[in-house]
Coordinates of C-alpha atoms and ligand atoms in Angstrom, one line a residue:
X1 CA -5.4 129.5 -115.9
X2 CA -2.0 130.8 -114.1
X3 CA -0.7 127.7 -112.3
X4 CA 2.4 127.8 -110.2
X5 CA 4.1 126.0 -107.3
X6 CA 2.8 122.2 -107.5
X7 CA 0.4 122.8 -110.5
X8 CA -1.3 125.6 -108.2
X9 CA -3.8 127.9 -109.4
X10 CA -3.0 131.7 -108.7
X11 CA -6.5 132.6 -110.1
X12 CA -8.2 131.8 -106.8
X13 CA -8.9 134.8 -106.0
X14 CA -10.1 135.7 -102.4
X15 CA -9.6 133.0 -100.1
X16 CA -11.6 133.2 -96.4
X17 CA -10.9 131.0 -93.8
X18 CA -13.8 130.9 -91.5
X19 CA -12.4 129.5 -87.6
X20 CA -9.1 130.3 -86.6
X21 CA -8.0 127.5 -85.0
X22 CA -6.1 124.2 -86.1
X23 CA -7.5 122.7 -88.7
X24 CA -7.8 127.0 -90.5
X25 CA -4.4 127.6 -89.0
X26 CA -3.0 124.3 -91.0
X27 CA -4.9 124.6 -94.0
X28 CA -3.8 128.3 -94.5
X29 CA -0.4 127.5 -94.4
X30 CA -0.6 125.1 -96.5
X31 CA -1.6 127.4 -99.1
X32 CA 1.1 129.6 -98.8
X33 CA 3.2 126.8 -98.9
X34 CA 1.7 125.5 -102.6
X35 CA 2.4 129.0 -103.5
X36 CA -0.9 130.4 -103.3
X37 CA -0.2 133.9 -102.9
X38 CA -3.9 136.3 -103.2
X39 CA -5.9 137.6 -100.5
X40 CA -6.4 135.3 -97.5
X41 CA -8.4 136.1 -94.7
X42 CA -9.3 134.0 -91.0
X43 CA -12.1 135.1 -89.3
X44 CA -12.3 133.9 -85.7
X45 CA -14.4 133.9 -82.9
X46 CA -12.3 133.5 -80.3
X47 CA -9.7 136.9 -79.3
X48 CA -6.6 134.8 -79.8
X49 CA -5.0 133.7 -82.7
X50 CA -4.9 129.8 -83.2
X51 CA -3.6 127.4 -79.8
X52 CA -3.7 124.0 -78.8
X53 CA -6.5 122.5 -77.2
X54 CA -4.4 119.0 -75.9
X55 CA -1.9 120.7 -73.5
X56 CA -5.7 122.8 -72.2
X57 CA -6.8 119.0 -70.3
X58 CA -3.4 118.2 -69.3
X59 CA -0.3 120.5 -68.8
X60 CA -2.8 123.5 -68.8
X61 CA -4.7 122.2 -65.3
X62 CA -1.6 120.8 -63.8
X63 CA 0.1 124.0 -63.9
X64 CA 2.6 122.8 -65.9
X65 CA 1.8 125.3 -68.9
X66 CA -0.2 129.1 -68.6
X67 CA -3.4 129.0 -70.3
X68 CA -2.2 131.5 -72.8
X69 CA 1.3 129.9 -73.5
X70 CA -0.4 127.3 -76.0
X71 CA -0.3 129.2 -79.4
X72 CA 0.2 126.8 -82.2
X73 CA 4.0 126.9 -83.5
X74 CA 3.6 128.6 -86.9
X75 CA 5.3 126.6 -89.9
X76 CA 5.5 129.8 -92.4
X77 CA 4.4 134.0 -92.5
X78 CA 1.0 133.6 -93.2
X79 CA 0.7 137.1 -94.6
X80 CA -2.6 136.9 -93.8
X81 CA -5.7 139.2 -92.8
X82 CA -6.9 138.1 -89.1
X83 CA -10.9 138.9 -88.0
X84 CA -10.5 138.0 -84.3
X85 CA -13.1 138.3 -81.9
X86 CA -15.9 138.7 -84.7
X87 CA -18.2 135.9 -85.5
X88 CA -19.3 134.6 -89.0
X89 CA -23.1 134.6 -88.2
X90 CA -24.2 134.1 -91.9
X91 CA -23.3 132.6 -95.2
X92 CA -24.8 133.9 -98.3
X93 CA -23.4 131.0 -101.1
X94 CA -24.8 133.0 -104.3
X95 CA -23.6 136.6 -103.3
X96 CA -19.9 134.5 -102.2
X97 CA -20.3 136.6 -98.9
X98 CA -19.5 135.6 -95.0
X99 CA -21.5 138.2 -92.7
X100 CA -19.9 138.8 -89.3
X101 CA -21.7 139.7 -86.3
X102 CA -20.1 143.1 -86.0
X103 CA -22.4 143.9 -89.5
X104 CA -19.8 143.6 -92.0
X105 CA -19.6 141.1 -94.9
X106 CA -16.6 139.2 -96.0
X107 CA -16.7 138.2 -99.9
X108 CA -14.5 135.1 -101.3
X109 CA -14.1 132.8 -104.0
X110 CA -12.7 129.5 -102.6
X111 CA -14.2 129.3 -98.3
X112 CA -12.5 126.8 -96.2
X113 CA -15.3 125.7 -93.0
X114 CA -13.4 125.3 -90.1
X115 CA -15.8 126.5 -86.9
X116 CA -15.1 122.8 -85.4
X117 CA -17.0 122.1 -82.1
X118 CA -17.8 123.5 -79.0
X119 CA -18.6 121.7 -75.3
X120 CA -22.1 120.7 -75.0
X121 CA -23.7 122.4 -71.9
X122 CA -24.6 121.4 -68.9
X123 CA -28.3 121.2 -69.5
X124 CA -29.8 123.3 -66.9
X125 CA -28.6 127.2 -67.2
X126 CA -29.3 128.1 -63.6
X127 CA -27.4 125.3 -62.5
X128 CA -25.0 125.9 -65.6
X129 CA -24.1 129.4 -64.2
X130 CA -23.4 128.9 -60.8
X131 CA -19.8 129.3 -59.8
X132 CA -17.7 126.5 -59.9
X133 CA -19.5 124.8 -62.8
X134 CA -18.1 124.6 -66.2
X135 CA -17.1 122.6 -69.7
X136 CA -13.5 122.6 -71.2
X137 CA -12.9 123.4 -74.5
X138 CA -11.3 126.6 -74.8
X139 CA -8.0 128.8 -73.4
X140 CA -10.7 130.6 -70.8
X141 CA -12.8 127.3 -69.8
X142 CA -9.4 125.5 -69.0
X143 CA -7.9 128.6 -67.1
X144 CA -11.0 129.5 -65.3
X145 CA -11.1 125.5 -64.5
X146 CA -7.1 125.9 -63.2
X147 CA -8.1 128.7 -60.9
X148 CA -10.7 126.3 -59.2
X149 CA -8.3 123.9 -58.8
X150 CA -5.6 125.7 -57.1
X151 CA -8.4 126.9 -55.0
X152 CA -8.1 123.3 -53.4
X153 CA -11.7 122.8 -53.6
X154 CA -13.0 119.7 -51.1
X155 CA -14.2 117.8 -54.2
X156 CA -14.5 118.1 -57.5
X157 CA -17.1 116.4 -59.9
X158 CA -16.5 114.8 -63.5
X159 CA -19.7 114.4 -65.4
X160 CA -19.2 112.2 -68.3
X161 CA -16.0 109.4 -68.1
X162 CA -15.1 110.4 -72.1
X163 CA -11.6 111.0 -72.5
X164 CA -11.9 114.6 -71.4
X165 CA -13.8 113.7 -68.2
X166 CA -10.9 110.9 -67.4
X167 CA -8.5 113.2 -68.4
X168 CA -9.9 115.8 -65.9
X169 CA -10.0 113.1 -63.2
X170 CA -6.2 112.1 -63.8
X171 CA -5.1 115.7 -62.8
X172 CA -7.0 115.7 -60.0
X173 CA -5.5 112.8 -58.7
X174 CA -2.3 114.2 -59.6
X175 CA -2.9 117.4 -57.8
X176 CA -4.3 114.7 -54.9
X177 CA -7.8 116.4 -54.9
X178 CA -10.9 114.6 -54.4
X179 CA -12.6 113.4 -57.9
X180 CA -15.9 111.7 -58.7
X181 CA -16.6 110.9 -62.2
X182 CA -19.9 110.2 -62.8
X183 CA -20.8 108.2 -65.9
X184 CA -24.6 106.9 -67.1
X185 CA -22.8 104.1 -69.4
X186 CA -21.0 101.1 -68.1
X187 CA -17.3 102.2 -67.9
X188 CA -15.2 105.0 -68.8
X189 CA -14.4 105.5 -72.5
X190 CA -17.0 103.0 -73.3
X191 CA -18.2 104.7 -76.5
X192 CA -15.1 104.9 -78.0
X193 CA -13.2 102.1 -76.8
X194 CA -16.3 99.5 -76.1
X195 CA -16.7 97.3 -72.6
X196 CA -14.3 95.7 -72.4
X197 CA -11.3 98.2 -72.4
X198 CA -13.7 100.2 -70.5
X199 CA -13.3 97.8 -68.1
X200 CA -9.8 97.9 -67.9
X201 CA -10.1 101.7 -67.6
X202 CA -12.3 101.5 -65.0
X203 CA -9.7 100.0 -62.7
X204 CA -7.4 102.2 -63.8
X205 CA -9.1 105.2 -62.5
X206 CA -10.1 103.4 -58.8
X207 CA -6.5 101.9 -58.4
X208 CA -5.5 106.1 -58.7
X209 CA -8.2 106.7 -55.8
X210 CA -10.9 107.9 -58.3
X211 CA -14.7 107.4 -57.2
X212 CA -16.0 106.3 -60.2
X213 CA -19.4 105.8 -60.2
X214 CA -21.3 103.9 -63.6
X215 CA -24.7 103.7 -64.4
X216 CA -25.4 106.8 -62.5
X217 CA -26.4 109.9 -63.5
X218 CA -26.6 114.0 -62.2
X219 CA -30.0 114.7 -61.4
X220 CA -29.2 117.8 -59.6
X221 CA -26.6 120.6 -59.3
X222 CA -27.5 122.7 -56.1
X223 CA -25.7 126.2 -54.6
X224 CA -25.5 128.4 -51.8
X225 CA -27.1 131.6 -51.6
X226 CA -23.6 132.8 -52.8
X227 CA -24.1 131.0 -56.4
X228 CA -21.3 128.6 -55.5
X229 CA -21.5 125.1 -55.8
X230 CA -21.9 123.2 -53.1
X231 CA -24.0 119.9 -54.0
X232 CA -24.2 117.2 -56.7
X233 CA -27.8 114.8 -56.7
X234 CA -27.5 111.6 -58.3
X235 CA -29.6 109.6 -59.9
X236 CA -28.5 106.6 -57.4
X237 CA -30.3 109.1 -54.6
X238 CA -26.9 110.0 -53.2
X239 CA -25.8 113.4 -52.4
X240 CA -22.0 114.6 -53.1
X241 CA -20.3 118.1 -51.3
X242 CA -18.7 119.2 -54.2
X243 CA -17.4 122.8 -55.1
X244 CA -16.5 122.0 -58.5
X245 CA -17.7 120.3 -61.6
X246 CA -17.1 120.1 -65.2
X247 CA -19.6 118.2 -67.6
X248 CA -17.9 116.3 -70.4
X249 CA -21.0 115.7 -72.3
X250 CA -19.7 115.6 -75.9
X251 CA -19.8 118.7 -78.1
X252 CA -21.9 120.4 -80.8
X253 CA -20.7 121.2 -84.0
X254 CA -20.4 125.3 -84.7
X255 CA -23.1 124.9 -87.5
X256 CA -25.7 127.6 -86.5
X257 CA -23.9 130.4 -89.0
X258 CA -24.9 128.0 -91.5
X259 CA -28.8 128.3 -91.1
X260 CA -30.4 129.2 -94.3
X261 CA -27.2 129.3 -96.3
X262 CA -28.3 125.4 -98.3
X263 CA -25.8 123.6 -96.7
X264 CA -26.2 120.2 -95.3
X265 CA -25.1 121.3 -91.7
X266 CA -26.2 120.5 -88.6
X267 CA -25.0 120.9 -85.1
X268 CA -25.1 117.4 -83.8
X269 CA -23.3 116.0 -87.3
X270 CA -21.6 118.7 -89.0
X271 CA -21.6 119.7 -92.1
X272 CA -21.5 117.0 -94.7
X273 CA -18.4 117.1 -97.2
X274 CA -17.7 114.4 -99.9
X275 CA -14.1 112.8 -99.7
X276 CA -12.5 115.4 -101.5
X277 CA -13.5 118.2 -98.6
X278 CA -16.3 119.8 -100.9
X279 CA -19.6 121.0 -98.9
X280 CA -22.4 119.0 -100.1
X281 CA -25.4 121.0 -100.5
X282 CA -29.0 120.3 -98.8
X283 CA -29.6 119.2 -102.4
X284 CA -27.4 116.2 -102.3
X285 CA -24.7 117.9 -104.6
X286 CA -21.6 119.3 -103.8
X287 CA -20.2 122.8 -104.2
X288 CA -17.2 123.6 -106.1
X289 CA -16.2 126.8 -103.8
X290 CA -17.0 125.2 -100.6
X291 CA -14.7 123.2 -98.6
X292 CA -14.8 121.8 -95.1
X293 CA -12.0 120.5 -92.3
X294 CA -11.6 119.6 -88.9
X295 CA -14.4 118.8 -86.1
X296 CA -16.9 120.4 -87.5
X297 CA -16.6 117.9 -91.1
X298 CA -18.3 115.2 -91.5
X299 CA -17.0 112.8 -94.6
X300 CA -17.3 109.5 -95.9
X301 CA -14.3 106.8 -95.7
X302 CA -13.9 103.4 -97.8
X303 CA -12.6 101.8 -94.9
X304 CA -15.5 102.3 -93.2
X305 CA -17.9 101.5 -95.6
X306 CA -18.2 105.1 -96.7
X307 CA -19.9 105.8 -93.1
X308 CA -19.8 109.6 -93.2
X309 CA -17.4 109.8 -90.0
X310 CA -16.9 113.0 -88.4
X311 CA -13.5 112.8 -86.5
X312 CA -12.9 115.3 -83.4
X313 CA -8.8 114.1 -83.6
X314 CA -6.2 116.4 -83.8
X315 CA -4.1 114.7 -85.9
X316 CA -7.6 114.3 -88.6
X317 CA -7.6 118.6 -88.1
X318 CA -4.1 118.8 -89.5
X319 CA -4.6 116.2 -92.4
X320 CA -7.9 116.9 -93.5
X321 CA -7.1 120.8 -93.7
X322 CA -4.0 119.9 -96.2
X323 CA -6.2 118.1 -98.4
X324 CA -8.5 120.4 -98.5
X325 CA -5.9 123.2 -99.3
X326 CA -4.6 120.9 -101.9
X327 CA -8.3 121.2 -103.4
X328 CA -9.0 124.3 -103.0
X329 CA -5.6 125.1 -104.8
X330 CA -5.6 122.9 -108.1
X331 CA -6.9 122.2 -110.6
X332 CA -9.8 119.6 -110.9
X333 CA -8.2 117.2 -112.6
X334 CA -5.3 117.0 -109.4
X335 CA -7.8 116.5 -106.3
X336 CA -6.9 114.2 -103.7
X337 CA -9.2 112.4 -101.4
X338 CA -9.1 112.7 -97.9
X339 CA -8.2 109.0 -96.4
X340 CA -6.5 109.1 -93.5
X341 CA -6.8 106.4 -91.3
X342 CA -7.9 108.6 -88.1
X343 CA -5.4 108.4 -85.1
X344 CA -5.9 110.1 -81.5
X345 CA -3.7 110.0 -78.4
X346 CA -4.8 110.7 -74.6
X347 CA -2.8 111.0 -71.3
X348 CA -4.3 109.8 -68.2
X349 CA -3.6 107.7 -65.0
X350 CA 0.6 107.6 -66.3
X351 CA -1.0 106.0 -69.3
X352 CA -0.3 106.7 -72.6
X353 CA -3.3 105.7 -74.6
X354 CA -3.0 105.9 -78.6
X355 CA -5.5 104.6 -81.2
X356 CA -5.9 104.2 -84.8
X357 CA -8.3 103.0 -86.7
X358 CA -11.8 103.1 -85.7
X359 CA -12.2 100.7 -82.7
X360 CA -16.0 101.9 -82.5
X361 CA -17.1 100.4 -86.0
X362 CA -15.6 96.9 -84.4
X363 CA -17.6 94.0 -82.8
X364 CA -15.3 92.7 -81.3
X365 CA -11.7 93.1 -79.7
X366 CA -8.7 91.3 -78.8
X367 CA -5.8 91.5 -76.5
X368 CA -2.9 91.1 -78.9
X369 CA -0.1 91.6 -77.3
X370 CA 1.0 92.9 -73.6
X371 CA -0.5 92.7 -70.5
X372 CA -3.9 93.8 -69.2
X373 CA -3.2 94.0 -65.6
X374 CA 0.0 96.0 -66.0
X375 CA -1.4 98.3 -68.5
X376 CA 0.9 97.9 -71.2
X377 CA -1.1 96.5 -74.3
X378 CA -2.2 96.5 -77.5
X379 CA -5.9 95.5 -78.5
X380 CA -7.1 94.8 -82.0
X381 CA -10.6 95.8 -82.6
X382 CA -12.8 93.7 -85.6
X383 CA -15.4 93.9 -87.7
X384 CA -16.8 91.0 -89.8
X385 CA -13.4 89.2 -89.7
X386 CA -11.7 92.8 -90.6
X387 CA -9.3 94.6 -88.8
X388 CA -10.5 98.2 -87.9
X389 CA -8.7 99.4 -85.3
X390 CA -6.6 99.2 -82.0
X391 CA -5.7 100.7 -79.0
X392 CA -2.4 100.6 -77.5
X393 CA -1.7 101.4 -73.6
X394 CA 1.8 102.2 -73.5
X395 CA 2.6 100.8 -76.7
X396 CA 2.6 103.5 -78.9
X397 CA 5.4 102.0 -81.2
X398 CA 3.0 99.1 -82.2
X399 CA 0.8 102.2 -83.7
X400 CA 2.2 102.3 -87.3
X401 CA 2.4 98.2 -88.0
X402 CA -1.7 98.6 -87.2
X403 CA -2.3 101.3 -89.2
X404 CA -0.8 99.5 -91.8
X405 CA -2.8 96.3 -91.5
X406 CA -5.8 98.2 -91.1
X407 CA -5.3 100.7 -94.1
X408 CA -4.8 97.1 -96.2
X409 CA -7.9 95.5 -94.6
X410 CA -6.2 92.8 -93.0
X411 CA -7.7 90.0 -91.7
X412 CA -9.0 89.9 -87.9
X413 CA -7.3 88.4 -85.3
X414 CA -4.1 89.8 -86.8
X415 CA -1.3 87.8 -86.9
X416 CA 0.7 90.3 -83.9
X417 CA 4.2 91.0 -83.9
X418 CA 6.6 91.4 -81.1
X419 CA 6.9 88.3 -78.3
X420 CA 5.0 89.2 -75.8
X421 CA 1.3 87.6 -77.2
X422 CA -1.0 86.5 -74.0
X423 CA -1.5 82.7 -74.0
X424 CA -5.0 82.5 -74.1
X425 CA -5.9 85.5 -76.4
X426 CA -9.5 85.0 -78.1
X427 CA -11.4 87.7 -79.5
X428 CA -14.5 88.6 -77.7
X429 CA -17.7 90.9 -77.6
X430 CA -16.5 94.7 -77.8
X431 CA -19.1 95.6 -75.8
X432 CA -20.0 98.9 -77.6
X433 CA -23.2 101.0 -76.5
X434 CA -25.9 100.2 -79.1
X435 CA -25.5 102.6 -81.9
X436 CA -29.3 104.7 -81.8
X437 CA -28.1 107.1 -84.5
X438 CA -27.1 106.7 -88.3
X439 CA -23.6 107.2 -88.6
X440 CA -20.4 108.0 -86.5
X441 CA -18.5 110.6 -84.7
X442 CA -15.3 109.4 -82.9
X443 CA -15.2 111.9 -80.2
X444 CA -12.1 110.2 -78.6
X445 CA -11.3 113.6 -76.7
X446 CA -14.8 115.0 -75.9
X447 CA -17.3 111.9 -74.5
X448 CA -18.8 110.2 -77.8
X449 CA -22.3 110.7 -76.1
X450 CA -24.7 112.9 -78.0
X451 CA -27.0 113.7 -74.9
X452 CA -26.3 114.7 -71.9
X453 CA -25.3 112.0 -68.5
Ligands
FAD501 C1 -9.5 119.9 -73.9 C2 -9.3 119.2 -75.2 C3 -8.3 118.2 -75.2 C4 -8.0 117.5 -76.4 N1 -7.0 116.6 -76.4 C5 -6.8 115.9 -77.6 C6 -5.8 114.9 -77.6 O1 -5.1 114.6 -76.6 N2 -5.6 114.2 -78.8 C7 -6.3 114.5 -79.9 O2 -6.1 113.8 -80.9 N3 -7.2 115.5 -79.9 C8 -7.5 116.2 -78.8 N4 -8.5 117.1 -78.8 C9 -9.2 117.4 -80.0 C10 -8.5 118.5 -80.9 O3 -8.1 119.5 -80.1 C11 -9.5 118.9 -82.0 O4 -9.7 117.8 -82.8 C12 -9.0 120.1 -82.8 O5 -8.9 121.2 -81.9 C13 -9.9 120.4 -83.9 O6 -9.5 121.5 -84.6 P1 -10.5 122.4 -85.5 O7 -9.7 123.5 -86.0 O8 -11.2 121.6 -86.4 O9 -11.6 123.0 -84.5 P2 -11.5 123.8 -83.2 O10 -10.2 123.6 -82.5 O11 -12.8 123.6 -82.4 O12 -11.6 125.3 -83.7 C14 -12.6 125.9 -84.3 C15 -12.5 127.4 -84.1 O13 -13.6 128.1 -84.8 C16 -14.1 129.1 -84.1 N5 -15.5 129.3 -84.5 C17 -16.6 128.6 -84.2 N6 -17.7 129.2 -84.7 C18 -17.3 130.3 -85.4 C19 -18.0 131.2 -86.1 N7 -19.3 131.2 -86.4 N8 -17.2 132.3 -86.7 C20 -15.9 132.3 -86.5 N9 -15.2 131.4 -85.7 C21 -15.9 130.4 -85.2 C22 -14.1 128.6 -82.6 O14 -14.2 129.6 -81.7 C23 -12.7 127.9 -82.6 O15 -11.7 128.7 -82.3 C24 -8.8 117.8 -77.6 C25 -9.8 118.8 -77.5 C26 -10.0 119.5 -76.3 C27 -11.1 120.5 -76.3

């Protein structure tokens, strides 16, 4: 075995990266940077090499930033072979070969799975393609939903009150259009943050002059003869004029190239990797060749009672992908496991909102420090007498003392720091929706619903 740079192998042979977007972009450089220095490849379905998806629900539909001025910053030459614009369609694990839709076929040694996740639908496709309906998840979606926008439409419709859907509401408000956000569940951000913050959410969006509407759903999406948009049914037997709407149902993992291949891969949960990144196979066991990062893995963590979590988090994309670089690099002996504590930020409403942890696993929550009303707080999130997360609004710098607590277990209600600890705080019910599936996936950024409002 040649080993080099960190004790990493140079006998890897051909390395393909299928996705080109964060998590591929980070795990690719990370090679290079342990020295790796064979044949690396990035096949890609989108046309553009990889950008960021946070600026595409904030500075990209205020106008702040162009659609196509969000390329990720690039840490080091790449020296790499780029398939943009092709589709992997097929994975054949015993010949080592990707197949791309244009016909060809990719071979590798070591594959890195990094298709991540794509907006789930609005249900109906007639009412799906008329104009002025769409979902956000890529460059296109958010510039196509900025050209609506300028377009001053009379109102525009949010369907789903996730952090994308509130996020879509905030820069209405900002660009003072019209907004309803539609939600079936209680409050907004329910299923990641529970009830009670949703709560707090909730006013947050009415005091900035959203109608937010809970408990309600979209029956109906009617147009013109044009194929415009003109009006939103609800489920409450109200009729909106709207000219735009976005569902923010969730998303699906990019799974489907994985028919057929014996991977345990699924759209709605990913594909399953152990903690070390490694695929597992429909057979329970996992590969050696085969690893996975980003949205579209799903991967145990001993925090959280090795639930197989799959994290849609930025910051999860970037750290998961090193790890699995690392792995895919050295030698078995040198494997790390990936054990993040998984972190997510959001920007709505002039409110920073950070989390850590995983506030969703909790049962119940308290306000540890801060105040409610004014929208500058922390709240710790339990399980069991366990600290598992918290949520800070406008108190970012609290962030890293919780993550520490919570990587060491620490009791809940945590002793909290700083001076500012409400008088009469007492841990109550979370309030999360009741769990009807096995498992997790923190959305945080896409609503943490797996069917449509
Ligand atoms: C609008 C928006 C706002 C967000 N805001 C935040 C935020 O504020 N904070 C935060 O923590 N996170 C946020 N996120 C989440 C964050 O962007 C994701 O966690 C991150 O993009 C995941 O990176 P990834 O590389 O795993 O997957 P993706 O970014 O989904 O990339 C996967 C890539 O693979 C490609 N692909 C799919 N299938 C195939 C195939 N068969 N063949 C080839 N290529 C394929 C896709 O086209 C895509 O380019 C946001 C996401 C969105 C959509």
């Amino acid at each position: 075995m040649t080993t080099s740079v960190a004790g990493t192998r140079q006998d890897l042979g051909r390395v393909v990266i299928v996705g080109a977007s964060l998590a591929a972009l980070r795990a690719a450089e990370a090679l290079r940077e342990k020295g790796f220095s064979g044949k690396l490849t990035l096949i890609g379905e989108e046309p553009y090499e990889p950008y960021d998806r946070p600026p595409l629900s904030k500075q990209v539909l205020t106008g702040y930033a162009p659609a196509d001025q969000t390329a990720l910053p690039r840490r080091c030459r790449l020296d790499a072979e780029w398939r943009l614009g092709v589709a992997a369609v097929g994975l054949d694990l015993a010949a080592q070969r990707v197949h791309l839709a244009d016909g060809q076929k990719v071979g590798f040694d070591r594959l890195l799975i990094a298709t991540g996740a794509r907006a789930r639908p609005w249900p109906n496709r007639a009412e799906a393609a008329l104009a002025g309906v769409g979902v956000l998840r890529t460059r296109d979606d958010a510039a196509r939903l900025r050209q609506y926008l300028v377009a001053k439409p009379r109102r525009v419709l949010t369907i789903g009150a996730g952090f994308i859907g509130s996020e879509i509401a905030s820069v209405c408000r900002e660009l003072d259009l019209p907004v309803t956000v539609v939600d079936r569940g209680g409050a907004p951000l329910q299923n990641a943050l529970g009830g009670v913050i949703g709560d707090v959410a909730a006013t947050l969006q009415r005091q900035h002059g959203v109608d937010l509407r809970c408990g309600v759903t979209v029956t109906e999406l009617e147009g013109d003869e044009n194929g415009r948009l003109r009006r939103a049914h609800l489920s409450d037997g109200t009729t909106l004029d709207v000219e735009v709407a976005v569902a923010a149902l969730g998303s699906l993992r990019n799974t489907e190239w994985l028919q057929g291949s014996g991977l345990a891969a699924d759209s709605n949960w990913g594909v399953a990797c152990d903690a070390a990144c490694r695929a597992f196979g429909l057979n329970g066991i996992v590969t050696d060749n085969v690893f996975v990062a980003g949205d579209v893995a799903r991967c145990p963590h001993p925090l959280y009672d090795f639930e197989f979590l799959g994290v849609e988090h930025w910051s999860n994309a970037v750290a998961q992908a090193e790890v699995a670089a690392h792995n895919m690099a050295c030698a078995p002996a040198q494997r790390r496991l990936h054990l993040a504590v998984p972190t997510f930020w959001s920007a709505q409403f002039g409110v920073n909102i950070k989390s850590v942890g995983v506030p969703r696993f909790a049962d119940e929550v308290v306000v540890s420090q801060g105040s409610v009303d004014k929208h500058r707080f922390v709240a710790a999130y339990g399980r069991q007498g366990r600290l598992v997360g918290a949520v800070t609004f406008n108190q970012g710098m609290w962030l890293d003392f919780f993550e520490r607590l919570i990587a060491e277990s620490a009791p809940f209600p945590p002793v909290a720091p700083g001076f500012d600890q409400p008088a009469d705080a007492q841990p109550v019910p979370a309030r999360f929706p009741t769990q009807a599936l096995p498992g997790f996936i923190l959305t945080g950024h896409e609503q943490a619903e797996s069917e449509p409002s």
